Amino acid sequence: MTDIIQSLLERCSFPDRPVDCAVSGGADSMALLALASSAGLEVTAIHVDHGIREGSGDEAEVVAAAAERFGAQFESRSVTVDTGPNLEERARQARYSVLPENVLTGHTADDQAETILLALIRGSAWQGMGGIMPTTNRPILQLRRSETEHLCSSLGITTITDPSNMDPQFRRNRIRHELLPLLCDIADRDLVPVLVRQAELFRDGSKFISEEAQKIDPTNTRELESVPRIISREAIRNWIWETRGDDHPPDLATIDRVLDVAYLESIATDVGKGWRVARTDRVLRIEKPDAV
């Protein structure tokens, strides 16, 4: 094991079990494969072909060769993603749909910083500003992209450059290549570590707010009035989200309309897709679309 691998492994958080690694062929995922194998784990490298660009199927051969070099098993899977709006998110969802539940991914600290900026411009709340949750499924989250690139270069690992990573139609790419460099220039320092620390603070704050919100009954208007608004907002958010079973939580405007009902400023309000929150005396209830 080379010194460079050892120094990087000290900042990784690999689980102590056989692992599946999502390996696209880029420097981050190839470094993930090399580090997981060097950590002595039983590794399976899984490549997913989206079929979006010509010749993408050949990339599986590059990943297969790397897996063989590092003594890992290899699997190739394919999905179909139609062109059109929101391509990046649809491709991500399609990829995860064919990957194992606990697959390891090659997210880095740079990805974390970009995620925080994305959350900021979307107007995300505490949870969103917490960014990518550090877990053993993201074992190289403390590493920098420059370090994964240097590792691959030092070991002579062939990597694949995805041209879509330069496409300005994807917001993350503009943040990566335009916004973040500009902010670093304005601040006259590398802001990635700063943004990573900010994410940690937001996660701590989110955890506290969530724990406090669980102590109150979101249907009891008196309890909602008795706590700080940030706590009552979280309680309402989780109540609506869990009851409706949506992919995404209600937005802030919806939550505040529900609080207006809780604070006796209105009788009922729409919360999207035909659902309503209504009040009888001091008790809130959620009404399904077919119950209205």
JSON list of N, CA, C and O in Angstrom, two decimals, residues 43-78:
[
{"chain": "A", "resi": 43, "resn": "VAL", "atom": "N", "xyz": [-14.95, -6.27, -2.46]},
{"chain": "A", "resi": 43, "resn": "VAL", "atom": "CA", "xyz": [-15.57, -5.19, -3.22]},
{"chain": "A", "resi": 43, "resn": "VAL", "atom": "C", "xyz": [-16.20, -5.69, -4.50]},
{"chain": "A", "resi": 43, "resn": "VAL", "atom": "O", "xyz": [-15.63, -6.53, -5.22]},
{"chain": "A", "resi": 44, "resn": "THR", "atom": "N", "xyz": [-17.39, -5.18, -4.80]},
{"chain": "A", "resi": 44, "resn": "THR", "atom": "CA", "xyz": [-18.02, -5.36, -6.10]},
{"chain": "A", "resi": 44, "resn": "THR", "atom": "C", "xyz": [-18.22, -3.99, -6.72]},
{"chain": "A", "resi": 44, "resn": "THR", "atom": "O", "xyz": [-18.89, -3.13, -6.12]},
{"chain": "A", "resi": 45, "resn": "ALA", "atom": "N", "xyz": [-17.61, -3.77, -7.87]},
{"chain": "A", "resi": 45, "resn": "ALA", "atom": "CA", "xyz": [-17.79, -2.50, -8.59]},
{"chain": "A", "resi": 45, "resn": "ALA", "atom": "C", "xyz": [-18.97, -2.63, -9.53]},
{"chain": "A", "resi": 45, "resn": "ALA", "atom": "O", "xyz": [-19.05, -3.58, -10.32]},
{"chain": "A", "resi": 46, "resn": "ILE", "atom": "N", "xyz": [-19.91, -1.69, -9.43]},
{"chain": "A", "resi": 46, "resn": "ILE", "atom": "CA", "xyz": [-21.12, -1.74, -10.26]},
{"chain": "A", "resi": 46, "resn": "ILE", "atom": "C", "xyz": [-21.16, -0.51, -11.15]},
{"chain": "A", "resi": 46, "resn": "ILE", "atom": "O", "xyz": [-21.16, 0.63, -10.67]},
{"chain": "A", "resi": 47, "resn": "HIS", "atom": "N", "xyz": [-21.19, -0.74, -12.44]},
{"chain": "A", "resi": 47, "resn": "HIS", "atom": "CA", "xyz": [-21.29, 0.36, -13.41]},
{"chain": "A", "resi": 47, "resn": "HIS", "atom": "C", "xyz": [-22.69, 0.39, -13.98]},
{"chain": "A", "resi": 47, "resn": "HIS", "atom": "O", "xyz": [-23.26, -0.65, -14.34]},
{"chain": "A", "resi": 48, "resn": "VAL", "atom": "N", "xyz": [-23.27, 1.58, -14.06]},
{"chain": "A", "resi": 48, "resn": "VAL", "atom": "CA", "xyz": [-24.61, 1.75, -14.62]},
{"chain": "A", "resi": 48, "resn": "VAL", "atom": "C", "xyz": [-24.52, 2.57, -15.89]},
{"chain": "A", "resi": 48, "resn": "VAL", "atom": "O", "xyz": [-24.02, 3.70, -15.88]},
{"chain": "A", "resi": 49, "resn": "ASP", "atom": "N", "xyz": [-24.99, 2.02, -16.99]},
{"chain": "A", "resi": 49, "resn": "ASP", "atom": "CA", "xyz": [-25.00, 2.72, -18.27]},
{"chain": "A", "resi": 49, "resn": "ASP", "atom": "C", "xyz": [-26.38, 3.34, -18.47]},
{"chain": "A", "resi": 49, "resn": "ASP", "atom": "O", "xyz": [-27.37, 2.63, -18.56]},
{"chain": "A", "resi": 50, "resn": "HIS", "atom": "N", "xyz": [-26.42, 4.68, -18.57]},
{"chain": "A", "resi": 50, "resn": "HIS", "atom": "CA", "xyz": [-27.69, 5.37, -18.78]},
{"chain": "A", "resi": 50, "resn": "HIS", "atom": "C", "xyz": [-28.11, 5.35, -20.25]},
{"chain": "A", "resi": 50, "resn": "HIS", "atom": "O", "xyz": [-29.26, 5.62, -20.57]},
{"chain": "A", "resi": 51, "resn": "GLY", "atom": "N", "xyz": [-27.15, 5.09, -21.12]},
{"chain": "A", "resi": 51, "resn": "GLY", "atom": "CA", "xyz": [-27.45, 5.08, -22.55]},
{"chain": "A", "resi": 51, "resn": "GLY", "atom": "C", "xyz": [-27.79, 6.45, -23.10]},
{"chain": "A", "resi": 51, "resn": "GLY", "atom": "O", "xyz": [-28.40, 6.57, -24.17]},
{"chain": "A", "resi": 52, "resn": "ILE", "atom": "N", "xyz": [-27.38, 7.51, -22.39]},
{"chain": "A", "resi": 52, "resn": "ILE", "atom": "CA", "xyz": [-27.75, 8.86, -22.82]},
{"chain": "A", "resi": 52, "resn": "ILE", "atom": "C", "xyz": [-26.86, 9.35, -23.96]},
{"chain": "A", "resi": 52, "resn": "ILE", "atom": "O", "xyz": [-27.32, 10.02, -24.88]},
{"chain": "A", "resi": 53, "resn": "ARG", "atom": "N", "xyz": [-25.57, 9.01, -23.91]},
{"chain": "A", "resi": 53, "resn": "ARG", "atom": "CA", "xyz": [-24.66, 9.50, -24.94]},
{"chain": "A", "resi": 53, "resn": "ARG", "atom": "C", "xyz": [-24.03, 8.33, -25.69]},
{"chain": "A", "resi": 53, "resn": "ARG", "atom": "O", "xyz": [-23.88, 7.23, -25.16]},
{"chain": "A", "resi": 54, "resn": "GLU", "atom": "N", "xyz": [-23.64, 8.58, -26.91]},
{"chain": "A", "resi": 54, "resn": "GLU", "atom": "CA", "xyz": [-23.07, 7.55, -27.76]},
{"chain": "A", "resi": 54, "resn": "GLU", "atom": "C", "xyz": [-21.76, 7.03, -27.18]},
{"chain": "A", "resi": 54, "resn": "GLU", "atom": "O", "xyz": [-20.91, 7.80, -26.72]},
{"chain": "A", "resi": 55, "resn": "GLY", "atom": "N", "xyz": [-21.60, 5.72, -27.20]},
{"chain": "A", "resi": 55, "resn": "GLY", "atom": "CA", "xyz": [-20.37, 5.11, -26.72]},
{"chain": "A", "resi": 55, "resn": "GLY", "atom": "C", "xyz": [-20.30, 4.93, -25.22]},
{"chain": "A", "resi": 55, "resn": "GLY", "atom": "O", "xyz": [-19.29, 4.47, -24.70]},
{"chain": "A", "resi": 56, "resn": "SER", "atom": "N", "xyz": [-21.39, 5.26, -24.51]},
{"chain": "A", "resi": 56, "resn": "SER", "atom": "CA", "xyz": [-21.36, 5.16, -23.04]},
{"chain": "A", "resi": 56, "resn": "SER", "atom": "C", "xyz": [-21.19, 3.72, -22.58]},
{"chain": "A", "resi": 56, "resn": "SER", "atom": "O", "xyz": [-20.65, 3.45, -21.50]},
{"chain": "A", "resi": 57, "resn": "GLY", "atom": "N", "xyz": [-21.64, 2.77, -23.41]},
{"chain": "A", "resi": 57, "resn": "GLY", "atom": "CA", "xyz": [-21.50, 1.37, -23.03]},
{"chain": "A", "resi": 57, "resn": "GLY", "atom": "C", "xyz": [-20.06, 0.91, -22.95]},
{"chain": "A", "resi": 57, "resn": "GLY", "atom": "O", "xyz": [-19.73, -0.02, -22.19]},
{"chain": "A", "resi": 58, "resn": "ASP", "atom": "N", "xyz": [-19.16, 1.57, -23.70]},
{"chain": "A", "resi": 58, "resn": "ASP", "atom": "CA", "xyz": [-17.74, 1.19, -23.67]},
{"chain": "A", "resi": 58, "resn": "ASP", "atom": "C", "xyz": [-17.09, 1.53, -22.33]},
{"chain": "A", "resi": 58, "resn": "ASP", "atom": "O", "xyz": [-16.05, 0.96, -21.98]},
{"chain": "A", "resi": 59, "resn": "GLU", "atom": "N", "xyz": [-17.71, 2.44, -21.58]},
{"chain": "A", "resi": 59, "resn": "GLU", "atom": "CA", "xyz": [-17.12, 2.86, -20.31]},
{"chain": "A", "resi": 59, "resn": "GLU", "atom": "C", "xyz": [-17.13, 1.72, -19.30]},
{"chain": "A", "resi": 59, "resn": "GLU", "atom": "O", "xyz": [-16.29, 1.68, -18.39]},
{"chain": "A", "resi": 60, "resn": "ALA", "atom": "N", "xyz": [-18.05, 0.79, -19.46]},
{"chain": "A", "resi": 60, "resn": "ALA", "atom": "CA", "xyz": [-18.11, -0.35, -18.55]},
{"chain": "A", "resi": 60, "resn": "ALA", "atom": "C", "xyz": [-16.82, -1.17, -18.64]},
{"chain": "A", "resi": 60, "resn": "ALA", "atom": "O", "xyz": [-16.36, -1.72, -17.64]},
{"chain": "A", "resi": 61, "resn": "GLU", "atom": "N", "xyz": [-16.23, -1.22, -19.82]},
{"chain": "A", "resi": 61, "resn": "GLU", "atom": "CA", "xyz": [-14.99, -1.98, -19.99]},
{"chain": "A", "resi": 61, "resn": "GLU", "atom": "C", "xyz": [-13.85, -1.35, -19.21]},
{"chain": "A", "resi": 61, "resn": "GLU", "atom": "O", "xyz": [-12.99, -2.04, -18.67]},
{"chain": "A", "resi": 62, "resn": "VAL", "atom": "N", "xyz": [-13.83, -0.02, -19.15]},
{"chain": "A", "resi": 62, "resn": "VAL", "atom": "CA", "xyz": [-12.79, 0.68, -18.38]},
{"chain": "A", "resi": 62, "resn": "VAL", "atom": "C", "xyz": [-12.95, 0.36, -16.90]},
{"chain": "A", "resi": 62, "resn": "VAL", "atom": "O", "xyz": [-11.96, 0.09, -16.20]},
{"chain": "A", "resi": 63, "resn": "VAL", "atom": "N", "xyz": [-14.18, 0.37, -16.42]},
{"chain": "A", "resi": 63, "resn": "VAL", "atom": "CA", "xyz": [-14.42, 0.07, -15.01]},
{"chain": "A", "resi": 63, "resn": "VAL", "atom": "C", "xyz": [-14.11, -1.39, -14.72]},
{"chain": "A", "resi": 63, "resn": "VAL", "atom": "O", "xyz": [-13.52, -1.73, -13.69]},
{"chain": "A", "resi": 64, "resn": "ALA", "atom": "N", "xyz": [-14.47, -2.27, -15.64]},
{"chain": "A", "resi": 64, "resn": "ALA", "atom": "CA", "xyz": [-14.20, -3.70, -15.45]},
{"chain": "A", "resi": 64, "resn": "ALA", "atom": "C", "xyz": [-12.70, -3.96, -15.34]},
{"chain": "A", "resi": 64, "resn": "ALA", "atom": "O", "xyz": [-12.26, -4.77, -14.51]},
{"chain": "A", "resi": 65, "resn": "ALA", "atom": "N", "xyz": [-11.91, -3.27, -16.16]},
{"chain": "A", "resi": 65, "resn": "ALA", "atom": "CA", "xyz": [-10.46, -3.43, -16.11]},
{"chain": "A", "resi": 65, "resn": "ALA", "atom": "C", "xyz": [-9.90, -2.95, -14.78]},
{"chain": "A", "resi": 65, "resn": "ALA", "atom": "O", "xyz": [-9.00, -3.58, -14.19]},
{"chain": "A", "resi": 66, "resn": "ALA", "atom": "N", "xyz": [-10.43, -1.84, -14.27]},
{"chain": "A", "resi": 66, "resn": "ALA", "atom": "CA", "xyz": [-9.97, -1.33, -12.97]},
{"chain": "A", "resi": 66, "resn": "ALA", "atom": "C", "xyz": [-10.35, -2.29, -11.85]},
{"chain": "A", "resi": 66, "resn": "ALA", "atom": "O", "xyz": [-9.57, -2.53, -10.93]},
{"chain": "A", "resi": 67, "resn": "ALA", "atom": "N", "xyz": [-11.57, -2.84, -11.93]},
{"chain": "A", "resi": 67, "resn": "ALA", "atom": "CA", "xyz": [-12.01, -3.79, -10.91]},
{"chain": "A", "resi": 67, "resn": "ALA", "atom": "C", "xyz": [-11.09, -5.01, -10.90]},
{"chain": "A", "resi": 67, "resn": "ALA", "atom": "O", "xyz": [-10.69, -5.50, -9.82]},
{"chain": "A", "resi": 68, "resn": "GLU", "atom": "N", "xyz": [-10.74, -5.51, -12.07]},
{"chain": "A", "resi": 68, "resn": "GLU", "atom": "CA", "xyz": [-9.84, -6.66, -12.16]},
{"chain": "A", "resi": 68, "resn": "GLU", "atom": "C", "xyz": [-8.48, -6.34, -11.56]},
{"chain": "A", "resi": 68, "resn": "GLU", "atom": "O", "xyz": [-7.90, -7.14, -10.84]},
{"chain": "A", "resi": 69, "resn": "ARG", "atom": "N", "xyz": [-7.99, -5.14, -11.85]},
{"chain": "A", "resi": 69, "resn": "ARG", "atom": "CA", "xyz": [-6.68, -4.73, -11.32]},
{"chain": "A", "resi": 69, "resn": "ARG", "atom": "C", "xyz": [-6.67, -4.74, -9.81]},
{"chain": "A", "resi": 69, "resn": "ARG", "atom": "O", "xyz": [-5.68, -5.15, -9.19]},
{"chain": "A", "resi": 70, "resn": "PHE", "atom": "N", "xyz": [-7.76, -4.29, -9.18]},
{"chain": "A", "resi": 70, "resn": "PHE", "atom": "CA", "xyz": [-7.79, -4.17, -7.72]},
{"chain": "A", "resi": 70, "resn": "PHE", "atom": "C", "xyz": [-8.44, -5.38, -7.05]},
{"chain": "A", "resi": 70, "resn": "PHE", "atom": "O", "xyz": [-8.74, -5.36, -5.85]},
{"chain": "A", "resi": 71, "resn": "GLY", "atom": "N", "xyz": [-8.67, -6.44, -7.80]},
{"chain": "A", "resi": 71, "resn": "GLY", "atom": "CA", "xyz": [-9.18, -7.67, -7.22]},
{"chain": "A", "resi": 71, "resn": "GLY", "atom": "C", "xyz": [-10.62, -7.59, -6.80]},
{"chain": "A", "resi": 71, "resn": "GLY", "atom": "O", "xyz": [-11.06, -8.32, -5.89]},
{"chain": "A", "resi": 72, "resn": "ALA", "atom": "N", "xyz": [-11.38, -6.74, -7.47]},
{"chain": "A", "resi": 72, "resn": "ALA", "atom": "CA", "xyz": [-12.80, -6.58, -7.14]},
{"chain": "A", "resi": 72, "resn": "ALA", "atom": "C", "xyz": [-13.67, -7.32, -8.15]},
{"chain": "A", "resi": 72, "resn": "ALA", "atom": "O", "xyz": [-13.27, -7.54, -9.29]},
{"chain": "A", "resi": 73, "resn": "GLN", "atom": "N", "xyz": [-14.87, -7.68, -7.73]},
{"chain": "A", "resi": 73, "resn": "GLN", "atom": "CA", "xyz": [-15.86, -8.23, -8.65]},
{"chain": "A", "resi": 73, "resn": "GLN", "atom": "C", "xyz": [-16.44, -7.08, -9.47]},
{"chain": "A", "resi": 73, "resn": "GLN", "atom": "O", "xyz": [-16.34, -5.91, -9.10]},
{"chain": "A", "resi": 74, "resn": "PHE", "atom": "N", "xyz": [-17.05, -7.42, -10.59]},
{"chain": "A", "resi": 74, "resn": "PHE", "atom": "CA", "xyz": [-17.61, -6.37, -11.46]},
{"chain": "A", "resi": 74, "resn": "PHE", "atom": "C", "xyz": [-18.99, -6.76, -11.94]},
{"chain": "A", "resi": 74, "resn": "PHE", "atom": "O", "xyz": [-19.24, -7.92, -12.29]},
{"chain": "A", "resi": 75, "resn": "GLU", "atom": "N", "xyz": [-19.89, -5.77, -11.96]},
{"chain": "A", "resi": 75, "resn": "GLU", "atom": "CA", "xyz": [-21.23, -5.96, -12.51]},
{"chain": "A", "resi": 75, "resn": "GLU", "atom": "C", "xyz": [-21.58, -4.75, -13.37]},
{"chain": "A", "resi": 75, "resn": "GLU", "atom": "O", "xyz": [-21.23, -3.62, -13.02]},
{"chain": "A", "resi": 76, "resn": "SER", "atom": "N", "xyz": [-22.25, -5.00, -14.47]},
{"chain": "A", "resi": 76, "resn": "SER", "atom": "CA", "xyz": [-22.70, -3.92, -15.35]},
{"chain": "A", "resi": 76, "resn": "SER", "atom": "C", "xyz": [-24.22, -3.95, -15.42]},
{"chain": "A", "resi": 76, "resn": "SER", "atom": "O", "xyz": [-24.81, -5.01, -15.64]},
{"chain": "A", "resi": 77, "resn": "ARG", "atom": "N", "xyz": [-24.82, -2.80, -15.24]},
{"chain": "A", "resi": 77, "resn": "ARG", "atom": "CA", "xyz": [-26.28, -2.69, -15.30]},
{"chain": "A", "resi": 77, "resn": "ARG", "atom": "C", "xyz": [-26.63, -1.52, -16.22]},
{"chain": "A", "resi": 77, "resn": "ARG", "atom": "O", "xyz": [-25.83, -0.61, -16.42]},
{"chain": "A", "resi": 78, "resn": "SER", "atom": "N", "xyz": [-27.81, -1.54, -16.76]},
{"chain": "A", "resi": 78, "resn": "SER", "atom": "CA", "xyz": [-28.22, -0.48, -17.68]},
{"chain": "A", "resi": 78, "resn": "SER", "atom": "C", "xyz": [-29.63, -0.01, -17.37]},
{"chain": "A", "resi": 78, "resn": "SER", "atom": "O", "xyz": [-30.45, -0.77, -16.85]}
]
